[in-house]
PDB file of C-alpha atoms in Angstrom:
ATOM      1  CA  MET F  18       6.700   1.938  -0.565  1.00 86.00           C
ATOM      2  CA  ARG F  19       9.176  -0.663  -0.288  1.00 92.00           C
ATOM      3  CA  LYS F  20       8.933  -1.338   3.396  1.00 93.00           C
ATOM      4  CA  GLY F  21       7.163  -4.471   4.796  1.00 94.00           C
ATOM      5  CA  PHE F  22       5.715  -5.723   7.608  1.00 94.00           C
ATOM      6  CA  ASP F  23       8.747  -5.306   9.840  1.00 95.00           C
ATOM      7  CA  SER F  24       9.572  -1.953   8.854  1.00 96.00           C
ATOM      8  CA  LEU F  25       6.023  -0.274   9.136  1.00 96.00           C
ATOM      9  CA  SER F  26       5.708  -2.075  12.760  1.00 95.00           C
ATOM     10  CA  GLY F  27       8.819  -0.017  13.458  1.00 95.00           C
ATOM     11  CA  VAL F  28       7.389   3.025  12.132  1.00 94.00           C
ATOM     12  CA  VAL F  29       4.306   2.589  13.883  1.00 95.00           C
ATOM     13  CA  SER F  30       6.518   2.115  17.205  1.00 95.00           C
ATOM     14  CA  SER F  31       8.968   4.614  16.789  1.00 95.00           C
ATOM     15  CA  GLN F  32       7.559   7.437  14.662  1.00 92.00           C
ATOM     16  CA  MET F  33       3.969   7.407  15.490  1.00 91.00           C
ATOM     17  CA  GLN F  34       4.478   6.017  19.149  1.00 93.00           C
ATOM     18  CA  LEU F  35       1.791   4.101  18.399  1.00 93.00           C
ATOM     19  CA  ASP F  36       1.478   0.418  19.715  1.00 95.00           C
ATOM     20  CA  ALA F  37       1.336  -1.837  16.144  1.00 95.00           C
ATOM     21  CA  LEU F  38      -0.184  -4.461  17.923  1.00 96.00           C
ATOM     22  CA  SER F  39      -3.443  -2.406  19.241  1.00 95.00           C
ATOM     23  CA  GLY F  40      -5.402  -3.691  16.376  1.00 93.00           C
ATOM     24  CA  ALA F  41      -5.911  -0.388  14.748  1.00 94.00           C
ATOM     25  CA  ILE F  42      -5.242  -0.433  11.104  1.00 95.00           C
ATOM     26  CA  PHE F  43      -2.265   1.935  10.336  1.00 96.00           C
ATOM     27  CA  ILE F  44      -2.486   3.491   6.632  1.00 94.00           C
ATOM     28  CA  PHE F  45       0.673   4.743   4.470  1.00 94.00           C
ATOM     29  CA  ILE F  46       0.101   6.587   1.288  1.00 93.00           C
ATOM     30  CA  ASN F  47       2.967   7.401  -1.045  1.00 94.00           C
ATOM     31  CA  LYS F  48       3.822  11.183  -2.074  1.00 94.00           C
ATOM     32  CA  LYS F  49       2.279  10.550  -5.701  1.00 95.00           C
ATOM     33  CA  ARG F  50      -0.893   9.354  -3.498  1.00 94.00           C
ATOM     34  CA  ASN F  51      -1.395   6.600  -6.007  1.00 95.00           C
ATOM     35  CA  GLN F  52      -0.391   3.861  -3.894  1.00 96.00           C
ATOM     36  CA  VAL F  53      -1.692   2.591  -0.222  1.00 95.00           C
ATOM     37  CA  LYS F  54      -0.441   0.407   2.062  1.00 97.00           C
ATOM     38  CA  LEU F  55      -3.026  -0.698   5.240  1.00 96.00           C
ATOM     39  CA  LEU F  56      -1.082  -2.766   8.389  1.00 97.00           C
ATOM     40  CA  LEU F  57      -3.006  -4.668  10.714  1.00 96.00           C
ATOM     41  CA  PHE F  58      -2.047  -6.866  13.613  1.00 96.00           C
ATOM     42  CA  GLU F  59      -4.582  -9.870  14.064  1.00 94.00           C
ATOM     43  CA  ALA F  60      -4.515 -12.348  16.580  1.00 91.00           C
ATOM     44  CA  ASP F  61      -2.073 -14.311  15.018  1.00 93.00           C
ATOM     45  CA  GLY F  62       0.111 -12.046  13.000  1.00 95.00           C
ATOM     46  CA  PHE F  63       0.326  -8.875  10.833  1.00 96.00           C
ATOM     47  CA  ALA F  64      -1.707  -8.425   7.428  1.00 97.00           C
ATOM     48  CA  LEU F  65      -0.594  -5.877   4.866  1.00 97.00           C
ATOM     49  CA  TYR F  66      -2.802  -4.885   1.952  1.00 96.00           C
ATOM     50  CA  HIS F  67      -1.141  -3.038  -0.560  1.00 96.00           C
ATOM     51  CA  LYS F  68      -3.386  -1.305  -3.307  1.00 95.00           C
ATOM     52  CA  ARG F  69      -1.770   0.882  -6.425  1.00 95.00           C
ATOM     53  CA  LEU F  70      -4.155   2.984  -8.452  1.00 94.00           C
ATOM     54  CA  GLU F  71      -3.804   2.648 -12.455  1.00 94.00           C
ATOM     55  CA  LYS F  72      -5.442   5.690 -12.986  1.00 94.00           C
ATOM     56  CA  GLY F  73      -6.319   8.971 -10.202  1.00 92.00           C
ATOM     57  CA  THR F  74      -5.222   9.726  -6.721  1.00 94.00           C
ATOM     58  CA  TYR F  75      -6.195   9.311  -3.304  1.00 92.00           C
ATOM     59  CA  GLU F  76      -7.426  11.939  -1.509  1.00 89.00           C
ATOM     60  CA  LEU F  77      -6.182  12.627   2.262  1.00 86.00           C
ATOM     61  CA  PRO F  78      -8.069  13.370   5.043  1.00 83.00           C
ATOM     62  CA  ALA F  79      -8.310  17.404   6.223  1.00 78.00           C
ATOM     63  CA  ALA F  80      -5.468  17.477   9.019  1.00 74.00           C
ATOM     64  CA  THR F  81      -6.220  20.157  11.844  1.00 72.00           C
ATOM     65  CA  SER F  82      -2.541  20.223  12.862  1.00 71.00           C
ATOM     66  CA  GLU F  83       0.919  19.500  11.653  1.00 73.00           C
ATOM     67  CA  SER F  84       0.876  16.052  13.049  1.00 71.00           C
ATOM     68  CA  CYS F  85       2.576  12.846  11.183  1.00 74.00           C
ATOM     69  CA  CYS F  86      -0.508  10.754  12.455  1.00 82.00           C
ATOM     70  CA  LEU F  87      -4.352  11.416  11.515  1.00 86.00           C
ATOM     71  CA  ALA F  88      -7.240   8.770  13.251  1.00 88.00           C
ATOM     72  CA  ILE F  89     -10.231   8.484  10.878  1.00 89.00           C
ATOM     73  CA  SER F  90     -13.443   6.000  10.817  1.00 89.00           C
ATOM     74  CA  ALA F  91     -13.680   2.827   9.140  1.00 91.00           C
ATOM     75  CA  GLN F  92     -16.143   4.681   6.732  1.00 90.00           C
ATOM     76  CA  GLN F  93     -13.507   7.530   5.946  1.00 90.00           C
ATOM     77  CA  LEU F  94     -10.952   4.374   4.891  1.00 92.00           C
ATOM     78  CA  GLN F  95     -13.575   3.086   2.847  1.00 93.00           C
ATOM     79  CA  PHE F  96     -14.327   6.302   1.082  1.00 90.00           C
ATOM     80  CA  ILE F  97     -10.923   7.022   0.559  1.00 91.00           C
ATOM     81  CA  LEU F  98     -10.217   3.182  -0.874  1.00 92.00           C
ATOM     82  CA  GLN F  99     -13.369   3.791  -3.352  1.00 90.00           C
ATOM     83  CA  GLY F 100     -12.387   6.947  -4.189  1.00 89.00           C
ATOM     84  CA  VAL F 101     -15.175   8.748  -2.527  1.00 86.00           C
ATOM     85  CA  SER F 102     -14.700  12.522  -2.510  1.00 85.00           C
ATOM     86  CA  LEU F 103     -14.335  13.474   1.377  1.00 83.00           C
ATOM     87  CA  GLN F 104     -15.079  16.999   1.120  1.00 82.00           C
ATOM     88  CA  LYS F 105     -18.245  16.451  -0.719  1.00 82.00           C
ATOM     89  CA  VAL F 106     -19.988  13.675   1.690  1.00 79.00           C
ATOM     90  CA  HIS F 107     -22.814  14.791   3.736  1.00 76.00           C
ATOM     91  CA  PHE F 108     -24.517  12.849   6.460  1.00 76.00           C
ATOM     92  CA  ARG F 109     -28.063  13.281   7.470  1.00 80.00           C
ATOM     93  CA  LEU F 110     -28.936  13.900  10.631  1.00 84.00           C
ATOM     94  CA  ARG F 111     -29.297  10.075  12.805  1.00 84.00           C
ATOM     95  CA  TYR F 112     -30.311   9.358  16.436  1.00 88.00           C
ATOM     96  CA  LYS F 113     -27.623   8.690  18.453  1.00 86.00           C
ATOM     97  CA  LYS F 114     -28.138   7.096  22.161  1.00 89.00           C
ATOM     98  CA  THR F 115     -26.443   9.060  24.687  1.00 87.00           C
ATOM     99  CA  ALA F 116     -25.004   7.418  27.489  1.00 77.00           C
TER     100      ALA F 116
END
């Protein structure tokens, strides 16, 4: 968790082979799962959010493959940061407009 703006954007570009300037939020969690860093490129530069838990751990979403990358929704990210268990979240049926 010692990496800063430049190193993390390098990880996104070289290891994940994604565009760090895309506006997506890139999430990095340490091995102990008690620290998280969020990297985001806004219109005029990078923003870095770093949070360390004093107690407890962050839950990782279930991965379907051995890939280093996983896409999650903004709501799932919010649940992870708030400590909500992703395994027990149940969404009620809602209308979705089809194209």
